[in-house]
Coordinates of C-alpha atoms in Angstrom, one line a residue:
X1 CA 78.0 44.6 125.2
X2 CA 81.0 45.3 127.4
X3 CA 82.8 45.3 123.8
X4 CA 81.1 47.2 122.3
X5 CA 81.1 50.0 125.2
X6 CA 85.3 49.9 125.2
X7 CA 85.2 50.4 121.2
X8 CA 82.8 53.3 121.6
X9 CA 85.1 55.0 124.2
X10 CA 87.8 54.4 122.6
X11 CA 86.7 55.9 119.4
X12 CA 85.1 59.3 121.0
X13 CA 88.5 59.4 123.3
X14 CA 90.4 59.9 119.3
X15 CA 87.7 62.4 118.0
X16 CA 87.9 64.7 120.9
X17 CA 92.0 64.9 121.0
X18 CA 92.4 65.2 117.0
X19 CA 93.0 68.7 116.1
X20 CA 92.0 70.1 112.5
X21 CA 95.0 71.6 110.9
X22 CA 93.6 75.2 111.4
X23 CA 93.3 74.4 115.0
X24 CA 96.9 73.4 115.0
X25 CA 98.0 76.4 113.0
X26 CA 96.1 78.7 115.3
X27 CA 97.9 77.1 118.4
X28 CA 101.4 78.0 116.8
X29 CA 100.1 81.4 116.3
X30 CA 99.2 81.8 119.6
X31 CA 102.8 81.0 120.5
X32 CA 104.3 82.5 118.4
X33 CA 102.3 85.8 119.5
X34 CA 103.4 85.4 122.7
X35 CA 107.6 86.9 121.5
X36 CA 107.5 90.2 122.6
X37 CA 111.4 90.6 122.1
X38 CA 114.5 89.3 121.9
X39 CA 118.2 90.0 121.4
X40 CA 120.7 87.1 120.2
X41 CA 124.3 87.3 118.8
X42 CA 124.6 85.6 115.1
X43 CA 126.9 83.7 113.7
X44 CA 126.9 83.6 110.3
X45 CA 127.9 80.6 107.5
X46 CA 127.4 82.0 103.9
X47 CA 126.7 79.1 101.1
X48 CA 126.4 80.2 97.9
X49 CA 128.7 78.5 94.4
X50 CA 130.1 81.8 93.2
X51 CA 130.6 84.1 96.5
X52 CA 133.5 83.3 99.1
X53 CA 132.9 85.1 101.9
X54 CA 134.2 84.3 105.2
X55 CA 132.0 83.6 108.6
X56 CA 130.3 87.2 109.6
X57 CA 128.9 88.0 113.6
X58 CA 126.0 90.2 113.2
X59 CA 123.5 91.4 116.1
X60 CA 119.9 91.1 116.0
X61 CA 116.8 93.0 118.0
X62 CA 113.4 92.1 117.8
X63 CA 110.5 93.9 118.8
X64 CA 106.9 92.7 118.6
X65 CA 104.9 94.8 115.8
X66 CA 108.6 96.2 114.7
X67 CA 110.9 95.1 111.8
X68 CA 113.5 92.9 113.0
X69 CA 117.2 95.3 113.3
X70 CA 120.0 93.5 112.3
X71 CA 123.8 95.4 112.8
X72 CA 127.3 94.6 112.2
X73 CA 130.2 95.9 112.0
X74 CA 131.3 94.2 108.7
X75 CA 129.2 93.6 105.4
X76 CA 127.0 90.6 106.2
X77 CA 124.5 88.4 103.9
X78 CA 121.4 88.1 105.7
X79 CA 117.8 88.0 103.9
X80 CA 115.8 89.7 106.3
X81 CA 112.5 87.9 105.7
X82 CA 114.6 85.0 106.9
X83 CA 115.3 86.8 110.0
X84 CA 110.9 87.1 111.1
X85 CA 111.3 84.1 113.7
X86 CA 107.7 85.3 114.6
X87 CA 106.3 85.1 111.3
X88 CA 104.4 88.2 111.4
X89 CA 103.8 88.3 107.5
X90 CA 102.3 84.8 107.2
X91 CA 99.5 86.2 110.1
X92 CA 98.9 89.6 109.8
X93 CA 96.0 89.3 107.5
X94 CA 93.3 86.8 106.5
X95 CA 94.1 83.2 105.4
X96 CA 93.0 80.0 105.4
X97 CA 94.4 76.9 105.9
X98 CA 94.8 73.7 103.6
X99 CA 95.8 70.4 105.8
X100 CA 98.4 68.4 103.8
X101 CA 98.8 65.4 105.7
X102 CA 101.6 64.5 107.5
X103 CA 104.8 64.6 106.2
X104 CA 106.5 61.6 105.1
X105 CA 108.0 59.3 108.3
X106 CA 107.6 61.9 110.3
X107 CA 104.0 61.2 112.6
X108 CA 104.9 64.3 114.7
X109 CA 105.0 67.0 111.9
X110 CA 101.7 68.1 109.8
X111 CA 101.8 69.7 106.7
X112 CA 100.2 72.5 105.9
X113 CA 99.1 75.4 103.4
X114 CA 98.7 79.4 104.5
X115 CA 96.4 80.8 101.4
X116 CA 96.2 85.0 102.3
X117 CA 92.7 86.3 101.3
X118 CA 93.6 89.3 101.0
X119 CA 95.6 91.4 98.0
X120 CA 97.4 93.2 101.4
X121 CA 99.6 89.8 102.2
X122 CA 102.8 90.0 100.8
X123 CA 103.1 86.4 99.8
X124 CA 100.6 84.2 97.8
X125 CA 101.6 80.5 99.4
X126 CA 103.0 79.5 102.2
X127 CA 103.7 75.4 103.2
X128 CA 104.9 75.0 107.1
X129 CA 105.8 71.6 108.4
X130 CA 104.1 71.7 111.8
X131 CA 105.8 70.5 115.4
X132 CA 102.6 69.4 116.5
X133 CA 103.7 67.8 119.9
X134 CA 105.8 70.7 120.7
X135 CA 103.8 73.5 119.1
X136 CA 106.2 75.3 116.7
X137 CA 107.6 75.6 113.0
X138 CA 109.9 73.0 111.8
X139 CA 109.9 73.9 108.4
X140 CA 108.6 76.4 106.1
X141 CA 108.8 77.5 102.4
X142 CA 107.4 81.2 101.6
X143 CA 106.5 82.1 98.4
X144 CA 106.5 86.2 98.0
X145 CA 104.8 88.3 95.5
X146 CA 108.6 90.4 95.0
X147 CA 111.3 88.6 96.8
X148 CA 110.9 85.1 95.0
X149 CA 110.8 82.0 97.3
X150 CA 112.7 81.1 100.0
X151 CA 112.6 78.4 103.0
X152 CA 113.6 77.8 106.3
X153 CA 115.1 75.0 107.9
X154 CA 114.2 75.8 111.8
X155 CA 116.3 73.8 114.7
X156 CA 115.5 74.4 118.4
X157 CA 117.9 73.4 121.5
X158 CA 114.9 71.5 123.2
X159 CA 111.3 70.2 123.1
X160 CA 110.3 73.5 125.5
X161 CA 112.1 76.6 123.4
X162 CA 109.9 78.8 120.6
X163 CA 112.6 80.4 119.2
X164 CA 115.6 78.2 117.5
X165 CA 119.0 78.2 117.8
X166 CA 120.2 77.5 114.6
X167 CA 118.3 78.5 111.4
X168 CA 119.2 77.6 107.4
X169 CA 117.6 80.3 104.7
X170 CA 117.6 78.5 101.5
X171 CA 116.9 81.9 98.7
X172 CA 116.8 83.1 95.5
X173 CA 119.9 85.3 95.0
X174 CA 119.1 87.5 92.5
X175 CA 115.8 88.2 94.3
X176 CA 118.3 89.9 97.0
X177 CA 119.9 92.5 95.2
X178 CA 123.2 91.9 96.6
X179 CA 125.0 94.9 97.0
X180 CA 128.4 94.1 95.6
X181 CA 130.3 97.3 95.3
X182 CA 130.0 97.4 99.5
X183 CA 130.5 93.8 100.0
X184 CA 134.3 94.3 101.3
X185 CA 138.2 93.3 100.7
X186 CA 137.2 89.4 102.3
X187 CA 134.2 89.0 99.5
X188 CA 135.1 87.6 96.6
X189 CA 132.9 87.4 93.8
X190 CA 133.5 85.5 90.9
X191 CA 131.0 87.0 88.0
X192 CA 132.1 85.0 85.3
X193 CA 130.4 81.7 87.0
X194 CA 127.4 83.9 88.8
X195 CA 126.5 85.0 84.9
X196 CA 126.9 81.4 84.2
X197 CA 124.2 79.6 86.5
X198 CA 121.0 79.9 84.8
X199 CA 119.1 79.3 88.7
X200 CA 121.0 81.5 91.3
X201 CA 120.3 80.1 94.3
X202 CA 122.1 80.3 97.8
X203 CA 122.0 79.3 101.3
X204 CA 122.5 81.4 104.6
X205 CA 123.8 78.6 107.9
X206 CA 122.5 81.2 111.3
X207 CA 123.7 79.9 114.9
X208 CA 121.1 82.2 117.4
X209 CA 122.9 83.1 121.0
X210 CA 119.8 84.7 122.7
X211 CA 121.2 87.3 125.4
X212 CA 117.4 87.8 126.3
X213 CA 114.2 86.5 125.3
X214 CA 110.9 88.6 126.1
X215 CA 107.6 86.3 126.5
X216 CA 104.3 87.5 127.7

């Protein structure tokens, strides 16, 4: 009996601290909702076959329920999508949520499918690997219904921190609309080899130096 009454404990202790995948998305939300602002310095690393451009500093304001203002002094490469560390879009209207399992040798990450119900969303999927012990995005490919697909590669300084500190956008190029004619003398394009590559594809390296971070 005194078996018995162990295995039954244990097994209602694991029911009551497993989380459905909605609930864990909804917990990330929650945080994520919490960002009222913040202001960081960029550093930027441009990766991309037929474009040599060198390292670019930008500056970057957020403002909850605003777009995301990104300046600089030079021409920079920056997919602003990329930039919504709060992931407004993915939110901002109905979805639901299809649990994928965990990822792959990874126990503390979940996978996970945003469907939009609604025609409004501007994407139709979006896959998120889940920090699930530390309540944040890890990982997380977007597909949009104009500006292609593109994913992000999120890396924070510490187990506590929301908002990462260094951030790889893996894009689409010609879904950009890169404006060439303005790119500057240090840009160099080669067109012979960008008319070449049948997929056009590119990769933008961020390093995040937050100057202030706004939580409520």
């Amino acid at each position: 009996m005194k078996k018995l009454l162990v295995i039954i404990a244990i097994t209602t202790g694991l029911a009551v601290t497993a989380q459905t995948a909605e609930e864990d998305v909804l917990q990330v939300k929650a945080r994520l909702d919490s960002i009222e602002s913040f202001s960081a310095t960029i550093k930027l690393h441009a990766d991309i076959s037929f474009i040599q451009m060198p390292d670019k500093v930008a500056a970057a304001i957020f403002t909850k329920g605003k777009p995301i203002v990104v300046t600089s002094e030079d021409f920079t490469l920056i997919p602003k999508r990329g930039l919504d560390l709060s992931f407004r879009e993915l939110f901002e209207h109905p979805f639901i949520v299809v649990d994928r399992g965990e990822v792959s040798n990874k126990t503390d990450l979940r996978a996970v499918s945003i469907l939009p119900t609604s025609d409004k969303a501007d994407f139709s999927v979006a896959t998120l690997h889940l920090d699930t012990k530390n309540t944040r995005i890890d990982w997380a490919e977007i597909n949009t219904k104009k500006d292609g697909t593109y994913a992000l590669q999120l890396v924070y300084p510490d187990s506590k921190a929301i908002l990462p500190t260094n951030l790889t956008i893996s894009f689409e190029i010609e879904k950009i609309r890169i404006p060439l004619n303005f790119a500057g003398k240090d840009v160099k394009v080669d067109l012979k080899k960008m008319r070449e590559e049948d997929q056009k594809k590119g990769r933008i390296i961020l390093d995040l130096e937050y100057s202030s971070i706004g939580i409520e």
